[in-house]
CSV table of C-alpha atoms in Angstrom, one decimal:
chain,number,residue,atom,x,y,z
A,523,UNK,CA,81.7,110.0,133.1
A,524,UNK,CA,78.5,109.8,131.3
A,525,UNK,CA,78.4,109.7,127.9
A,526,UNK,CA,76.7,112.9,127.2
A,527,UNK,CA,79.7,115.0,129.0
A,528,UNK,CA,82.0,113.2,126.7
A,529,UNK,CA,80.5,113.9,123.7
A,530,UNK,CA,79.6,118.1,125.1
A,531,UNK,CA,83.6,117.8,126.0
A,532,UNK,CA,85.2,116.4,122.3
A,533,UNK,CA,82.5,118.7,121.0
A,534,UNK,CA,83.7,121.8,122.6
A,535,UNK,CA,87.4,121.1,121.6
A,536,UNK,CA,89.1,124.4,120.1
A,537,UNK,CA,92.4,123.9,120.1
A,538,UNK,CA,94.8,123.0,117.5
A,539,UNK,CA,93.5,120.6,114.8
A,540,UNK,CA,94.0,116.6,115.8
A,541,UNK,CA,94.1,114.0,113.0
A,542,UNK,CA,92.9,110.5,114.7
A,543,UNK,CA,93.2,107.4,112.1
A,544,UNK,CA,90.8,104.6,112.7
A,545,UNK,CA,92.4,101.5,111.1
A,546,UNK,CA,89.3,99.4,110.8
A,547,UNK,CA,86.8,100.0,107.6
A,548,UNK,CA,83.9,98.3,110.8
A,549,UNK,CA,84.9,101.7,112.9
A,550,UNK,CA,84.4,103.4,109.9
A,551,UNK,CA,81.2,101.9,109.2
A,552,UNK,CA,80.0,102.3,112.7
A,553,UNK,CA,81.2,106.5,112.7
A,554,UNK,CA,78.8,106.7,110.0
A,555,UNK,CA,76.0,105.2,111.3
A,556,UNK,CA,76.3,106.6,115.0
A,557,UNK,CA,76.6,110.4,113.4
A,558,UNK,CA,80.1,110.2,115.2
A,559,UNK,CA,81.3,113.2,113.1
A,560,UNK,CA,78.6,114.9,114.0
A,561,UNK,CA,79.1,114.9,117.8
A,562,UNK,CA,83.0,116.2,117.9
A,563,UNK,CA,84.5,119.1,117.6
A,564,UNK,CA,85.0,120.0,113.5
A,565,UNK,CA,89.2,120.0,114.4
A,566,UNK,CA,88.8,116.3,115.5
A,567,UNK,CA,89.1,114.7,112.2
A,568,UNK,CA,88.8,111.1,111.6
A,569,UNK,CA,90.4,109.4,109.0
A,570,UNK,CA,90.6,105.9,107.5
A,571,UNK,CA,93.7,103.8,107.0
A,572,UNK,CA,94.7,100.7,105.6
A,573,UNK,CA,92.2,98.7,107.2
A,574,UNK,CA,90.5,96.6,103.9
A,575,UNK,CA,92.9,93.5,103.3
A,576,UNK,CA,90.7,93.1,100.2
A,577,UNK,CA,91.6,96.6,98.5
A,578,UNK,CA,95.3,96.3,99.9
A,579,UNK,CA,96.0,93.0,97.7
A,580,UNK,CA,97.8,93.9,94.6
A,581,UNK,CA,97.0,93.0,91.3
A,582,UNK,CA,99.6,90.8,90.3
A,583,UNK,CA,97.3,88.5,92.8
A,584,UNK,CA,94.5,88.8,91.2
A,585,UNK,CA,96.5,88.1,87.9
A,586,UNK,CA,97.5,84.8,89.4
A,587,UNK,CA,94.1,83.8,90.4
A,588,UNK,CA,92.4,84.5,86.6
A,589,UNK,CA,95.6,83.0,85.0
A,590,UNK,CA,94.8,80.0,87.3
A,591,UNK,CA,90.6,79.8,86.7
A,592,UNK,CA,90.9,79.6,82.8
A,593,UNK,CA,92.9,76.6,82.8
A,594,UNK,CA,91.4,73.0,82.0
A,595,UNK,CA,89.9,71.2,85.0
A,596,UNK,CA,91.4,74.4,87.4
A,597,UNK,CA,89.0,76.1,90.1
A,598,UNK,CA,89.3,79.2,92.2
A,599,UNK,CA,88.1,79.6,95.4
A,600,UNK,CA,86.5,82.9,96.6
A,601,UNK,CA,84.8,84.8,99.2
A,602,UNK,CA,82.3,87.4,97.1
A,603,UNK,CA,84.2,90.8,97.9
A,604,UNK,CA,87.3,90.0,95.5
A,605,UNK,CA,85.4,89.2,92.4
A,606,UNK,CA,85.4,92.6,91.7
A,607,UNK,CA,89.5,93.4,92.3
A,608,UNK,CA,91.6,93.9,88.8
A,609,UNK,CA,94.1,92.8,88.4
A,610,UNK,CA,96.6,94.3,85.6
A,611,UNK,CA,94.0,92.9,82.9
A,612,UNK,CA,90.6,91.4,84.5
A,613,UNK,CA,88.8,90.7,87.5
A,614,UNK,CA,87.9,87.3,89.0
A,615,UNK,CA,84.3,88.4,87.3
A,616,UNK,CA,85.8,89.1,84.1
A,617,UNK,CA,87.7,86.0,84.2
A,618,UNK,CA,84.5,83.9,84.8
A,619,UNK,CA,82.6,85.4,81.7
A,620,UNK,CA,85.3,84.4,79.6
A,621,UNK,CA,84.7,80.5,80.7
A,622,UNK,CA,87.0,80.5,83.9
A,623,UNK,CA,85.9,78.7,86.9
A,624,UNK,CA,84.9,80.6,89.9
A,625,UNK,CA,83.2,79.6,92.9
A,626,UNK,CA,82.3,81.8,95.8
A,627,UNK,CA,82.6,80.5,99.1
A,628,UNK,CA,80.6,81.7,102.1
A,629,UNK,CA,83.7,79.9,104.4
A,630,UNK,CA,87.1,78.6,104.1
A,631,UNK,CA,85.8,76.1,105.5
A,632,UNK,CA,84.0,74.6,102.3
A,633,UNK,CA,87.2,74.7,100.1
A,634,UNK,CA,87.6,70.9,101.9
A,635,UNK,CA,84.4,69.8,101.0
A,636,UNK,CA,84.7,70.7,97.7
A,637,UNK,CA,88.4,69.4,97.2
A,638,UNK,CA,87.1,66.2,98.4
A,639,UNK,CA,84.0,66.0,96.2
A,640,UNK,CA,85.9,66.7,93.2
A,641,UNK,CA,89.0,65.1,92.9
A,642,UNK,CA,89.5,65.5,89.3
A,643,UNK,CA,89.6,69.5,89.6
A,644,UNK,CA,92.5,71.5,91.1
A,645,UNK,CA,91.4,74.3,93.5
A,646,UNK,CA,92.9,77.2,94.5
A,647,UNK,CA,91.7,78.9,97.5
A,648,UNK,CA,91.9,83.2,97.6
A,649,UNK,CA,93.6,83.2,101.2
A,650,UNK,CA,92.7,86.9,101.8
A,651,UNK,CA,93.3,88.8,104.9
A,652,UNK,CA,94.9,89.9,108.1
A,653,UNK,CA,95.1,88.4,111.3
A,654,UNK,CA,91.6,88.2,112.1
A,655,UNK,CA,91.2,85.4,109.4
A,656,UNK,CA,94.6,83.5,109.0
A,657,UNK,CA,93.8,81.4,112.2
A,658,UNK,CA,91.0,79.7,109.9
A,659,UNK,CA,93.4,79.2,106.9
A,660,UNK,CA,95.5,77.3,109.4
A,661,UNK,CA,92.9,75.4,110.8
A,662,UNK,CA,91.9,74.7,106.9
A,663,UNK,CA,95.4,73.3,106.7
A,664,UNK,CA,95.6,71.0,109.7
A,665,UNK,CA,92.3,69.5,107.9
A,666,UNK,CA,94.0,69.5,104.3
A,667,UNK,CA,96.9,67.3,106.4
A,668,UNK,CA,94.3,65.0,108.3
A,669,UNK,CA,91.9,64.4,105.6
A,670,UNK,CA,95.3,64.0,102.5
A,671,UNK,CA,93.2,66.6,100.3
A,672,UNK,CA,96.4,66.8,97.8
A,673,UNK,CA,94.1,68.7,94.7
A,674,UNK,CA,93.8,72.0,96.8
A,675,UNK,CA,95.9,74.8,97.8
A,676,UNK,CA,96.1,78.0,99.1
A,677,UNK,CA,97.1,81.3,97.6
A,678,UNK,CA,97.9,83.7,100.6
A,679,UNK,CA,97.5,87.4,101.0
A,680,UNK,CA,97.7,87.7,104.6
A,681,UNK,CA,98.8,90.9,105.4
A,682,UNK,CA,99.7,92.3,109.2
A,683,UNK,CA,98.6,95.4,110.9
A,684,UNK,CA,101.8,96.7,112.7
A,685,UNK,CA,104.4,96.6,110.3
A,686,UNK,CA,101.5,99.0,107.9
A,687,UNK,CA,101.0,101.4,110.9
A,688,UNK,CA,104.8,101.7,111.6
A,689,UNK,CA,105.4,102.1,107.9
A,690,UNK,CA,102.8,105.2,108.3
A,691,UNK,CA,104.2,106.6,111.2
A,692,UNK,CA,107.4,106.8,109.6
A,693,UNK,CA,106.1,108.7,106.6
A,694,UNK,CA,102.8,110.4,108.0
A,695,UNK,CA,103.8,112.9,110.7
A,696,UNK,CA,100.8,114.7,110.4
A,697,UNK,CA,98.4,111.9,112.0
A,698,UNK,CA,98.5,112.2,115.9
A,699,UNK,CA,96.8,109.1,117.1
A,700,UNK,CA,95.4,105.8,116.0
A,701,UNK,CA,91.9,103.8,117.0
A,702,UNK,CA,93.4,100.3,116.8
A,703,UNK,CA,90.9,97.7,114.9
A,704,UNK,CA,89.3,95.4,117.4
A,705,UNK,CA,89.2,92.5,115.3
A,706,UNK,CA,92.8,92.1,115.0
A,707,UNK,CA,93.4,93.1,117.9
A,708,UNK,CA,91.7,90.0,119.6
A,709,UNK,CA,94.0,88.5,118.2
A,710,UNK,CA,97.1,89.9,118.4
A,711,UNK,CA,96.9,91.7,122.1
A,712,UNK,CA,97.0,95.1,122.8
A,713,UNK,CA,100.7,94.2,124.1
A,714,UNK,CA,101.5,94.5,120.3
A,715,UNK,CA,101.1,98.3,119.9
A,716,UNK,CA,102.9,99.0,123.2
A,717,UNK,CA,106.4,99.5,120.5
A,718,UNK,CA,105.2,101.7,118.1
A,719,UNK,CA,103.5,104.0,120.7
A,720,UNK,CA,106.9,104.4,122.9
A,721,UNK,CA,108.7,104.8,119.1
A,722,UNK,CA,106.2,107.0,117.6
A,723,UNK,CA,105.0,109.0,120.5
A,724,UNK,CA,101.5,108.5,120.0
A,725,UNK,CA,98.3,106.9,121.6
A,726,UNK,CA,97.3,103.8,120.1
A,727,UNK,CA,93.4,102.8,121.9
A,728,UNK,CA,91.6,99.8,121.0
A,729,UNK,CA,87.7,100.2,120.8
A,730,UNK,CA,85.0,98.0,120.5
A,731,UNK,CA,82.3,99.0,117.4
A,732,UNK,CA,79.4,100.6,119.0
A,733,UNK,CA,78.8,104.3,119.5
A,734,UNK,CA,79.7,104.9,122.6
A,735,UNK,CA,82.5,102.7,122.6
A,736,UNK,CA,84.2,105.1,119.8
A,737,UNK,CA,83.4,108.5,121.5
A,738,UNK,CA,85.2,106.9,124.7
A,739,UNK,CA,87.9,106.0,122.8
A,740,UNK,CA,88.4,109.4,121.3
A,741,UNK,CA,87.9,110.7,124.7
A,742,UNK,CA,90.9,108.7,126.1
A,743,UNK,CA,92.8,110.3,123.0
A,744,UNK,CA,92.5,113.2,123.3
A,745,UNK,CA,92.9,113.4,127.0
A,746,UNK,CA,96.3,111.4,126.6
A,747,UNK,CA,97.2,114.3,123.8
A,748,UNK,CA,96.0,117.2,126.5
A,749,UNK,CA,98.4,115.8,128.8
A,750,UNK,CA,101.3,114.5,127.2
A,751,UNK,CA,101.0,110.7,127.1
A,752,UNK,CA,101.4,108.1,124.7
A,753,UNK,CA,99.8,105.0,125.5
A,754,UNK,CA,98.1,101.5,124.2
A,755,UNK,CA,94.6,102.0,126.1
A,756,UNK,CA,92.5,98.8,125.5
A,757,UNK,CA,89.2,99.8,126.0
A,758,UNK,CA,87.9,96.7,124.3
A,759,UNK,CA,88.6,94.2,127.3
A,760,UNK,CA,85.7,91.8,126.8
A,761,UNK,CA,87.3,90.2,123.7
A,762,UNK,CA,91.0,91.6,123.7
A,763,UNK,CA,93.4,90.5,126.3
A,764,UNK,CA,96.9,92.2,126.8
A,765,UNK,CA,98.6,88.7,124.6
A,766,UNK,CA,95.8,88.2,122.3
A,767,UNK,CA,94.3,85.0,121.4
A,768,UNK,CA,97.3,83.1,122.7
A,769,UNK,CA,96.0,79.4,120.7
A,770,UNK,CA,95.3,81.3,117.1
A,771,UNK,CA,98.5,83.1,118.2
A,772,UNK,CA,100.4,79.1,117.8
A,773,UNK,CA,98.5,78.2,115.4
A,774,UNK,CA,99.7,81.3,113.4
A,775,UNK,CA,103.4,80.4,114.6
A,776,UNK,CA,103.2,76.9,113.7
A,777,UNK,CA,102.5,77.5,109.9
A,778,UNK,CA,103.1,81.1,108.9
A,779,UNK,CA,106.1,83.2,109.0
A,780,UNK,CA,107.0,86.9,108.2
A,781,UNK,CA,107.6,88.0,105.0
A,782,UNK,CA,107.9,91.3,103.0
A,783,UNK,CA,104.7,92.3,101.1
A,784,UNK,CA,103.7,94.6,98.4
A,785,UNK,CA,100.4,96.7,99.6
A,786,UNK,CA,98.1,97.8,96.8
A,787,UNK,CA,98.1,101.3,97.2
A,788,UNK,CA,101.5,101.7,98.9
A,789,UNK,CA,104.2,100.1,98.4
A,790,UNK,CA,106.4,97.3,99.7
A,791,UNK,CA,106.3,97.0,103.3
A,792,UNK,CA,108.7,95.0,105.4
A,793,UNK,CA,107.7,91.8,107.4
A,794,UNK,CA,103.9,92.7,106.4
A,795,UNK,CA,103.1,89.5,105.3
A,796,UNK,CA,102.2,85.7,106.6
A,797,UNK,CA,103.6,83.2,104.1
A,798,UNK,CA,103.4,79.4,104.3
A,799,UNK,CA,106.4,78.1,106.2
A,800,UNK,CA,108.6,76.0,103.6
A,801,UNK,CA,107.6,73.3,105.9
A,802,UNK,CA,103.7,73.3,104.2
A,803,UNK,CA,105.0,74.6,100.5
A,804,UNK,CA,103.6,71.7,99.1
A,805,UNK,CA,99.9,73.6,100.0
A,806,UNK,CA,101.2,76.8,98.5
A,807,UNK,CA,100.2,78.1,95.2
A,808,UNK,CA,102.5,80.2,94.5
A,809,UNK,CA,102.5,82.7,97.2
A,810,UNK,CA,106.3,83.5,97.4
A,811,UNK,CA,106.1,85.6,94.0
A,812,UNK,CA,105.9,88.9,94.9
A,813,UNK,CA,103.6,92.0,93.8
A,814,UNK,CA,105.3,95.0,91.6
A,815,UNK,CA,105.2,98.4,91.6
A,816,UNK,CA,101.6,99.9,90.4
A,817,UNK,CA,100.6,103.0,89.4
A,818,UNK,CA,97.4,103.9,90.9
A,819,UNK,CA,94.7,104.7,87.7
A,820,UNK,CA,94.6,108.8,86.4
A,821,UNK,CA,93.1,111.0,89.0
A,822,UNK,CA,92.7,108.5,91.5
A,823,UNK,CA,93.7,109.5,95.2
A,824,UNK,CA,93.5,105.9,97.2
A,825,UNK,CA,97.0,106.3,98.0
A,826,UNK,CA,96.4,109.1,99.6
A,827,UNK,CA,93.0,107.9,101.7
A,828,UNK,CA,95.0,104.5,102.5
A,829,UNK,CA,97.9,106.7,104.2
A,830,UNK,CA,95.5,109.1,106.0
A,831,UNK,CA,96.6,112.5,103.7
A,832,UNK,CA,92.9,112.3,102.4
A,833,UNK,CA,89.0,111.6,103.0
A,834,UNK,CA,87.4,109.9,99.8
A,835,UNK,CA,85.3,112.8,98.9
A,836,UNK,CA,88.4,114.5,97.8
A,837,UNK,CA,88.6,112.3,95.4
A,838,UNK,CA,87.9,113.9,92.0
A,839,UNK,CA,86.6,110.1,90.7
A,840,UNK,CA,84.3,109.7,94.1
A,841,UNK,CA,81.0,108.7,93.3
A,842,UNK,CA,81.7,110.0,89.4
A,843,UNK,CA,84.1,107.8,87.6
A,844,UNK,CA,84.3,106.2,90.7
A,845,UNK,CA,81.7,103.8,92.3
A,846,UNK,CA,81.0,100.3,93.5
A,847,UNK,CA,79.6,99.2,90.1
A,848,UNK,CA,82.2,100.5,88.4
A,849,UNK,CA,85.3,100.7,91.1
A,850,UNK,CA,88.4,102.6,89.2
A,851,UNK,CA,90.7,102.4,92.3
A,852,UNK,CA,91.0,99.7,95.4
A,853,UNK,CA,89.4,101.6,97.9
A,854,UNK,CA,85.6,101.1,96.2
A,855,UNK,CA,86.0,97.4,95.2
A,856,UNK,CA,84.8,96.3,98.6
A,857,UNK,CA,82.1,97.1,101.1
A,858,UNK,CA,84.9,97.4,103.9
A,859,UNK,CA,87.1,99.8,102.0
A,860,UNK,CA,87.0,103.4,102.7
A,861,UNK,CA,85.7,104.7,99.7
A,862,UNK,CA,83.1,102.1,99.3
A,863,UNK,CA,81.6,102.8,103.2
A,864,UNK,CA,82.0,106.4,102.4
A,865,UNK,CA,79.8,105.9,99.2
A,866,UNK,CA,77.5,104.2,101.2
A,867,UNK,CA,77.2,106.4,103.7
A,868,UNK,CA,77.6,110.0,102.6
């Protein structure tokens, strides 16, 4: 089918309303710039998810990481997009003004070179992410073991996409399909939806980032909701494969187990979480402690736009109280979370 009679079909829809979350804030990113929205029917609505590990990680995190930068010969280790994150009293940026040490990184990669260049200062390293990026924390460890760096460790955040999308299912009965994110899914498979869509009774399709690649997976959505079916449809073959990434798979497995974890924004959700294996402790900076309970800040809906019950723009704060220069809730502290591309973009 060519694409212009897919996108005259999803825009001549007129039945009952169809909620379809896209998990991944580059999906969202890309629906914005193709003028996706545009191009479907007004009762296809698409809605973010939990798909920013940066706005996800809770601030008892960030509370570590500050706590950690203003001590005597102490170093954190960042990638740019959590400088902005508070935690329950500053940011990583705050932190820094007040004479804490802070260094971006543009890779994890250059946590080692920096360990090893300064052996007189104790790094921490922001392990932020989901399974797109813990294969390159592990790699970062087998070098911390080959090279005997013993003045760095890591402080994870690695959060997993299918224990958060069974937790919504559960709760969120209102949201009738999902566009998996393509990232993770390279490496995870597409094999690892295949549960939740015989649980849940809904179709979980995996899409590649361009246009066209979106409307044909809303396409396959909605036909599987016209006639009944609940499937996994990759459509994102070139780079995911039914087991995933089956060497970042063992490398995962050989350092990382499952843990519970506290989303920002959420909750606790069970098994969410990679942690260090006891095995590797000795590289962990104090991962194990667990987030608490947060209330979200006055008027603030990113509870709400995490789980799907909202866009951003009905938001009362959104783009008032509310923006990237001054972020009030989780969803505008980074470029990939859904209020930030939403400001961006609308």
């Amino acid at each position: 089918m060519k694409i212009q009679e897919v996108i005259d079909e999803l825009k001549a829809y007129d039945g009952k309303p169809v909620k379809i979350m896209e998990v991944c804030g580059t999906h969202t990113s890309s629906i914005f710039k193709n003028g996706i929205r545009s191009m479907i029917s007004p009762r296809i609505q698409l809605i973010s998810g939990p798909g920013c590990p940066v706005c996800v990680t809770p601030a008892a995190y960030i509370d570590r990481l500050t706590d950690f930068s203003l001590k005597e010969d102490h170093c954190v280790l960042t990638f740019a997009d959590m400088m902005k994150v508070k935690g329950s009293s500053m940011s990583l940026t705050e932190a820094k003004a007040a004479g804490g040490k802070v260094k971006i990184l543009y890779s994890p990669l250059m946590a080692l070179k920096e360990a090893q260049e300064y052996k007189n200062i104790q790094y921490l390293f922001a392990a932020v992410g989901f399974e797109t990026t813990a294969p390159i924390y592990a790699l970062m460890l087998e070098e911390m073991q080959q090279k005997e760096i013993t003045n760095l460790k890591l402080l994870t955040s690695v959060k997993t996409i299918v224990p958060a999308l069974s937790y919504i299912c559960e709760r969120e009965k209102n949201i009738d399909a999902f566009l998996n994110p393509g990232h993770v899914s390279v490496i995870t498979g597409a094999d690892s939806y295949r549960e939740l869509a015989d649980r849940y009774r809904r179709p979980f399709v995996i899409a590649g980032f361009e246009g066209e690649h979106i409307l044909a997976a809303v396409y396959e959505i909605m036909s599987q909701l016209r006639t009944g079916r609940f499937e996994v449809k990759n459509m994102y073959a070139s780079a995911v494969k039914e087991k995933g990434n089956e060497k970042a798979r063992a490398l995962l497995l050989k350092y990382f187990e499952q843990g519970d974890d506290f989303w920002r924004g959420i909750g606790m959700i069970e098994n969410s979480a990679l942690r260090l294996k006891k095995k590797y402790e000795i590289y962990d900076g104090g991962s194990r402690v667990q987030g608490r309970y947060e209330e979200m800040p006055k008027g603030c809906k990113c509870t709400d736009v995490i789980l799907g019950r909202k866009n951003p723009g009905e938001c009362p704060l959104f783009k008032t109280a509310c923006t990237p220069l001054h972020a009030v809730g989780p969803c505008m502290v980074s470029s990939e979370g859904a209020c930030g591309i939403w400001y961006q973009n609308s």
